[in-house]
């Protein structure tokens, strides 16, 4: 299994190089550069030329890319033009917030979508099925930013029971050990901080997970319905196995491979959705950072972040592959 | 030449007040401000954004600042700033001025700060000081600045010079900004969370702080206006910057907050580059100015949250003439006649506008299209992404666009940049008569004389119409009823102007 993982991770290296090359080329094709976007609009052309030289933007693009690549292979993604700090430092500071949000959103999506999908499949054509379908289609079609603003107005504005944004209240005072606020609060034994962290996480996680919930509901329903039509289900029923056991033990377990596959694929969509959600909720993750990077043409930051996103997607799919072997013993890592 | 001297309300002059205030109880209340600006990091010279610049001035102290009540630049850290001849300005520091760590503020610090701004690649504010040919410490408390040409904008530029420590920089380099952000301003740096928030803390010993100024202030980035207003409503923040017109009534209806508005000192305008046809024809440019019904747009789209401009400036700005009314009023028939007179009826033009950069920018541009077509133009509306539009504007590749220009308390730099020959490629306008008038105002150090010269330049500018001046947005600030804060005509919220009730 270890060899399999090493092979997969080694295979990811060319993918990361190609991705960074594509991003770099796209940045070159876009009008303007970091100097245009970040230096005051009062700066003279001489000032801009001096800064371009200092930032290495006066060199031929291919040389710039090779320099970047050479440094990146040693883990140095360069300095952010906007923040004047090493990209890796900025990304590592904000990555835990995005992972925390993405994991919470995935848990919500799986926790709601799977039972709802199974329920709809167990009672096809009933009111339950109609409710599940309506819920999932609404989730799939609702834009994140719209739902986000709606929930802010409702839960932060009207009911005033949840904060409107951010990750923690001013002066929470929990030491950032892992960077994951929930874990850090537990490690510090600060249950008040844990409560505050969960309150801040609730709305953005719900918004981010809504689309994925809809898709998982639909996918689970379809997979379980297919499984319920299989011969082994008929055999189980003829042997007098209870309907609940048929549904969960036989049909659902066989449907899980498809469901898990879609969770892995949707994780990528979820990460891209995080950019919007983080902006709407002022969530200090790498999604909102990427938006800032793009608007300021901060290419070391953009490439660094895209590589992190790509890496997260690769690791997630690797974990999904691992999960296959747990849910279906016929699947082997080789 | 008459000498210009700034010497009122300096830190030293306020020292007597400090003794009195120190005896009173200082509030420990904290105030959170929801902002729209970027929070780029620890380097005060890196990001030229106005609000963050003002925060850094509160921490480090700047050489001068603008007194909105007096309508002039006054010394801030300095004791006085004066022109001693046509090309030389003298800055005098007060004796005994110290940083938050007790280190003295010296003339060498001002020289170092200006040198860093001009030459360090970490600086995004070189434009403020790059025309100065020499900056020299005469003694521990005196600095002389030599300019290439007579330059009345030096006090304005010095308002953007945060005075950091040369001694600490020599010891720590750029790490000084993070490890030892000791300034001589009324607030101390507590925390910077990049892209998220900044926290500053009142210096009780500073003469500019009052007992009821907030003990701590958090500037918290909240990009979405709905979120800023909701955070104000539920008490998460006490001040919300940038409340758009459509949300102002919601803030007024809140039991715990109200709206305060002020001019933005940002001129919104339609630029027409004479380097491209038909904008090389004066009548075509004038036709545009006559074609736009600014009052209707301000009323219907901006909900009256705008001050109509008769030139590039309005009340409170240098060069404003209350008796001047633009001859380029809304007159669609005249616009059509002008266009017909030069045989340009039906001429095709493309109007470019950013989307989401300025209040209701796209809606405004959409409203302008039928107005321009009524005058005889055939208009295509172009709405590129901001970064693309801005890059092309800077290169002079956009002939006709809707845009804003801020930081215009003293409009001289902006007018030179956009309208003087060779100022920048953005409009590419050239008019020798206007150049002379602009040069004259720039070299006049007497405030009243300079205002008159500026007014003459503005009249010429309006007549030549390289731009149609539209309005200044009224900027809405949501303010909690627990505090008193009257925003100034600039995007800044200084701690010493916020009072806890």
mmCIF file of N, CA and C in Angstrom, chain B residues 150-206:
data_model
loop_
_atom_site.group_PDB
_atom_site.id
_atom_site.type_symbol
_atom_site.label_atom_id
_atom_site.label_comp_id
_atom_site.label_asym_id
_atom_site.label_seq_id
_atom_site.Cartn_x
_atom_site.Cartn_y
_atom_site.Cartn_z
ATOM 1 N N UNK B 150 9.563 74.894 -7.806
ATOM 2 C CA UNK B 150 8.723 75.345 -6.695
ATOM 3 C C UNK B 150 7.490 74.456 -6.566
ATOM 4 N N UNK B 151 7.239 73.941 -5.370
ATOM 5 C CA UNK B 151 6.200 72.924 -5.226
ATOM 6 C C UNK B 151 5.378 73.159 -3.959
ATOM 7 N N UNK B 152 4.178 73.672 -4.159
ATOM 8 C CA UNK B 152 3.307 73.976 -3.025
ATOM 9 C C UNK B 152 2.651 72.723 -2.452
ATOM 10 N N UNK B 153 2.838 71.566 -3.107
ATOM 11 C CA UNK B 153 2.180 70.355 -2.619
ATOM 12 C C UNK B 153 3.033 69.595 -1.596
ATOM 13 N N UNK B 154 4.183 70.135 -1.230
ATOM 14 C CA UNK B 154 5.049 69.427 -0.279
ATOM 15 C C UNK B 154 4.328 69.102 1.042
ATOM 16 N N UNK B 155 3.592 70.061 1.651
ATOM 17 C CA UNK B 155 2.885 69.708 2.896
ATOM 18 C C UNK B 155 1.885 68.566 2.707
ATOM 19 N N UNK B 156 1.237 68.536 1.535
ATOM 20 C CA UNK B 156 0.309 67.441 1.226
ATOM 21 C C UNK B 156 1.082 66.121 1.175
ATOM 22 N N UNK B 157 2.209 66.118 0.478
ATOM 23 C CA UNK B 157 2.997 64.888 0.366
ATOM 24 C C UNK B 157 3.536 64.439 1.721
ATOM 25 N N UNK B 158 3.899 65.400 2.574
ATOM 26 C CA UNK B 158 4.442 65.044 3.898
ATOM 27 C C UNK B 158 3.377 64.403 4.783
ATOM 28 N N UNK B 159 2.099 64.620 4.441
ATOM 29 C CA UNK B 159 1.024 63.971 5.212
ATOM 30 C C UNK B 159 1.026 62.464 4.981
ATOM 31 N N UNK B 160 1.744 62.011 3.954
ATOM 32 C CA UNK B 160 1.828 60.574 3.689
ATOM 33 C C UNK B 160 3.148 59.968 4.139
ATOM 34 N N UNK B 161 3.957 60.765 4.846
ATOM 35 C CA UNK B 161 5.272 60.262 5.290
ATOM 36 C C UNK B 161 5.190 59.829 6.754
ATOM 37 N N UNK B 162 5.083 58.520 6.973
ATOM 38 C CA UNK B 162 5.129 57.996 8.339
ATOM 39 C C UNK B 162 6.593 57.994 8.793
ATOM 40 N N UNK B 163 6.828 58.486 10.004
ATOM 41 C CA UNK B 163 8.212 58.637 10.455
ATOM 42 C C UNK B 163 8.616 57.411 11.281
ATOM 43 N N UNK B 164 9.380 56.536 10.642
ATOM 44 C CA UNK B 164 9.861 55.331 11.337
ATOM 45 C C UNK B 164 11.296 55.557 11.816
ATOM 46 N N UNK B 165 11.763 54.655 12.645
ATOM 47 C CA UNK B 165 13.045 54.862 13.316
ATOM 48 C C UNK B 165 14.228 54.399 12.461
ATOM 49 N N UNK B 166 15.167 55.298 12.260
ATOM 50 C CA UNK B 166 16.386 54.916 11.533
ATOM 51 C C UNK B 166 17.211 53.938 12.370
ATOM 52 N N UNK B 167 17.295 54.200 13.658
ATOM 53 C CA UNK B 167 18.117 53.343 14.528
ATOM 54 C C UNK B 167 17.593 51.902 14.514
ATOM 55 N N UNK B 168 16.276 51.762 14.607
ATOM 56 C CA UNK B 168 15.702 50.409 14.609
ATOM 57 C C UNK B 168 15.855 49.756 13.242
ATOM 58 N N UNK B 169 15.739 50.550 12.177
ATOM 59 C CA UNK B 169 15.907 49.984 10.843
ATOM 60 C C UNK B 169 17.340 49.515 10.638
ATOM 61 N N UNK B 170 18.292 50.318 11.113
ATOM 62 C CA UNK B 170 19.696 49.919 10.981
ATOM 63 C C UNK B 170 19.953 48.604 11.714
ATOM 64 N N UNK B 171 19.232 48.395 12.807
ATOM 65 C CA UNK B 171 19.441 47.190 13.612
ATOM 66 C C UNK B 171 18.685 45.982 13.039
ATOM 67 N N UNK B 172 17.456 46.223 12.587
ATOM 68 C CA UNK B 172 16.586 45.086 12.234
ATOM 69 C C UNK B 172 16.217 44.996 10.757
ATOM 70 N N UNK B 173 16.485 46.039 10.008
ATOM 71 C CA UNK B 173 16.046 46.038 8.606
ATOM 72 C C UNK B 173 14.526 46.048 8.542
ATOM 73 N N UNK B 174 13.982 45.418 7.483
ATOM 74 C CA UNK B 174 12.529 45.392 7.315
ATOM 75 C C UNK B 174 11.810 44.663 8.456
ATOM 76 N N UNK B 175 12.527 43.808 9.189
ATOM 77 C CA UNK B 175 11.897 43.124 10.323
ATOM 78 C C UNK B 175 11.440 44.104 11.397
ATOM 79 N N UNK B 176 11.990 45.331 11.346
ATOM 80 C CA UNK B 176 11.583 46.356 12.311
ATOM 81 C C UNK B 176 10.067 46.552 12.301
ATOM 82 N N UNK B 177 9.469 46.526 11.078
ATOM 83 C CA UNK B 177 8.042 46.812 10.982
ATOM 84 C C UNK B 177 7.216 45.790 11.781
ATOM 85 N N UNK B 178 7.736 44.567 11.861
ATOM 86 C CA UNK B 178 6.990 43.510 12.535
ATOM 87 C C UNK B 178 7.406 43.384 14.006
ATOM 88 N N UNK B 179 8.715 43.487 14.225
ATOM 89 C CA UNK B 179 9.215 43.220 15.578
ATOM 90 C C UNK B 179 9.223 44.449 16.484
ATOM 91 N N UNK B 180 9.359 45.616 15.895
ATOM 92 C CA UNK B 180 9.479 46.823 16.730
ATOM 93 C C UNK B 180 8.722 47.987 16.101
ATOM 94 N N UNK B 181 7.392 47.877 16.000
ATOM 95 C CA UNK B 181 6.630 48.948 15.335
ATOM 96 C C UNK B 181 6.390 50.139 16.268
ATOM 97 N N UNK B 182 7.480 50.712 16.756
ATOM 98 C CA UNK B 182 7.358 51.803 17.714
ATOM 99 C C UNK B 182 7.271 53.138 16.986
ATOM 100 N N UNK B 183 6.172 53.817 17.190
ATOM 101 C CA UNK B 183 6.001 55.118 16.568
ATOM 102 C C UNK B 183 5.862 56.195 17.609
ATOM 103 N N UNK B 184 5.484 57.380 17.144
ATOM 104 C CA UNK B 184 5.271 58.493 18.064
ATOM 105 C C UNK B 184 3.858 59.031 17.894
ATOM 106 N N UNK B 185 2.973 58.200 17.357
ATOM 107 C CA UNK B 185 1.592 58.626 17.141
ATOM 108 C C UNK B 185 0.733 58.385 18.367
ATOM 109 N N UNK B 186 -0.524 58.782 18.297
ATOM 110 C CA UNK B 186 -1.417 58.669 19.461
ATOM 111 C C UNK B 186 -1.874 57.233 19.767
ATOM 112 N N UNK B 187 -1.646 56.320 18.862
ATOM 113 C CA UNK B 187 -2.020 54.918 19.097
ATOM 114 C C UNK B 187 -0.815 54.008 18.862
ATOM 115 N N UNK B 188 -0.771 52.895 19.602
ATOM 116 C CA UNK B 188 0.331 51.927 19.457
ATOM 117 C C UNK B 188 -0.167 50.708 18.676
ATOM 118 N N UNK B 189 0.741 50.102 17.946
ATOM 119 C CA UNK B 189 0.383 48.891 17.219
ATOM 120 C C UNK B 189 0.277 47.715 18.181
ATOM 121 N N UNK B 190 -0.794 46.956 18.074
ATOM 122 C CA UNK B 190 -0.964 45.764 18.911
ATOM 123 C C UNK B 190 -0.836 44.500 18.068
ATOM 124 N N UNK B 191 -1.542 44.473 16.944
ATOM 125 C CA UNK B 191 -1.602 43.218 16.179
ATOM 126 C C UNK B 191 -1.962 43.509 14.731
ATOM 127 N N UNK B 192 -1.308 42.791 13.825
ATOM 128 C CA UNK B 192 -1.700 42.827 12.415
ATOM 129 C C UNK B 192 -1.973 41.396 11.992
ATOM 130 N N UNK B 193 -3.134 41.163 11.476
ATOM 131 C CA UNK B 193 -3.447 39.863 10.898
ATOM 132 C C UNK B 193 -3.686 40.116 9.413
ATOM 133 N N UNK B 194 -2.742 39.690 8.607
ATOM 134 C CA UNK B 194 -2.732 40.090 7.202
ATOM 135 C C UNK B 194 -4.018 39.689 6.485
ATOM 136 N N UNK B 195 -4.599 40.665 5.815
ATOM 137 C CA UNK B 195 -5.835 40.416 5.075
ATOM 138 C C UNK B 195 -7.046 40.278 5.962
ATOM 139 N N UNK B 196 -6.873 40.464 7.278
ATOM 140 C CA UNK B 196 -8.004 40.277 8.191
ATOM 141 C C UNK B 196 -8.266 41.499 9.067
ATOM 142 N N UNK B 197 -7.318 41.821 9.926
ATOM 143 C CA UNK B 197 -7.568 42.952 10.814
ATOM 144 C C UNK B 197 -6.267 43.572 11.331
ATOM 145 N N UNK B 198 -6.409 44.778 11.877
ATOM 146 C CA UNK B 198 -5.315 45.453 12.592
ATOM 147 C C UNK B 198 -5.899 45.957 13.900
ATOM 148 N N UNK B 199 -5.116 45.843 14.964
ATOM 149 C CA UNK B 199 -5.575 46.364 16.254
ATOM 150 C C UNK B 199 -4.559 47.384 16.754
ATOM 151 N N UNK B 200 -5.059 48.553 17.144
ATOM 152 C CA UNK B 200 -4.180 49.570 17.724
ATOM 153 C C UNK B 200 -4.703 49.956 19.111
ATOM 154 N N UNK B 201 -3.831 50.479 19.930
ATOM 155 C CA UNK B 201 -4.170 50.768 21.331
ATOM 156 C C UNK B 201 -3.797 52.208 21.670
ATOM 157 N N UNK B 202 -4.687 52.891 22.382
ATOM 158 C CA UNK B 202 -4.476 54.298 22.721
ATOM 159 C C UNK B 202 -3.219 54.474 23.590
ATOM 160 N N UNK B 203 -2.439 55.489 23.253
ATOM 161 C CA UNK B 203 -1.312 55.867 24.093
ATOM 162 C C UNK B 203 -1.801 56.979 25.022
ATOM 163 N N UNK B 204 -2.035 56.624 26.270
ATOM 164 C CA UNK B 204 -2.637 57.586 27.202
ATOM 165 C C UNK B 204 -1.767 58.804 27.453
ATOM 166 N N UNK B 205 -0.480 58.656 27.180
ATOM 167 C CA UNK B 205 0.420 59.787 27.446
ATOM 168 C C UNK B 205 0.507 60.741 26.253
ATOM 169 N N UNK B 206 -0.103 60.373 25.160
ATOM 170 C CA UNK B 206 0.023 61.206 23.970
ATOM 171 C C UNK B 206 -0.928 62.401 24.035
#
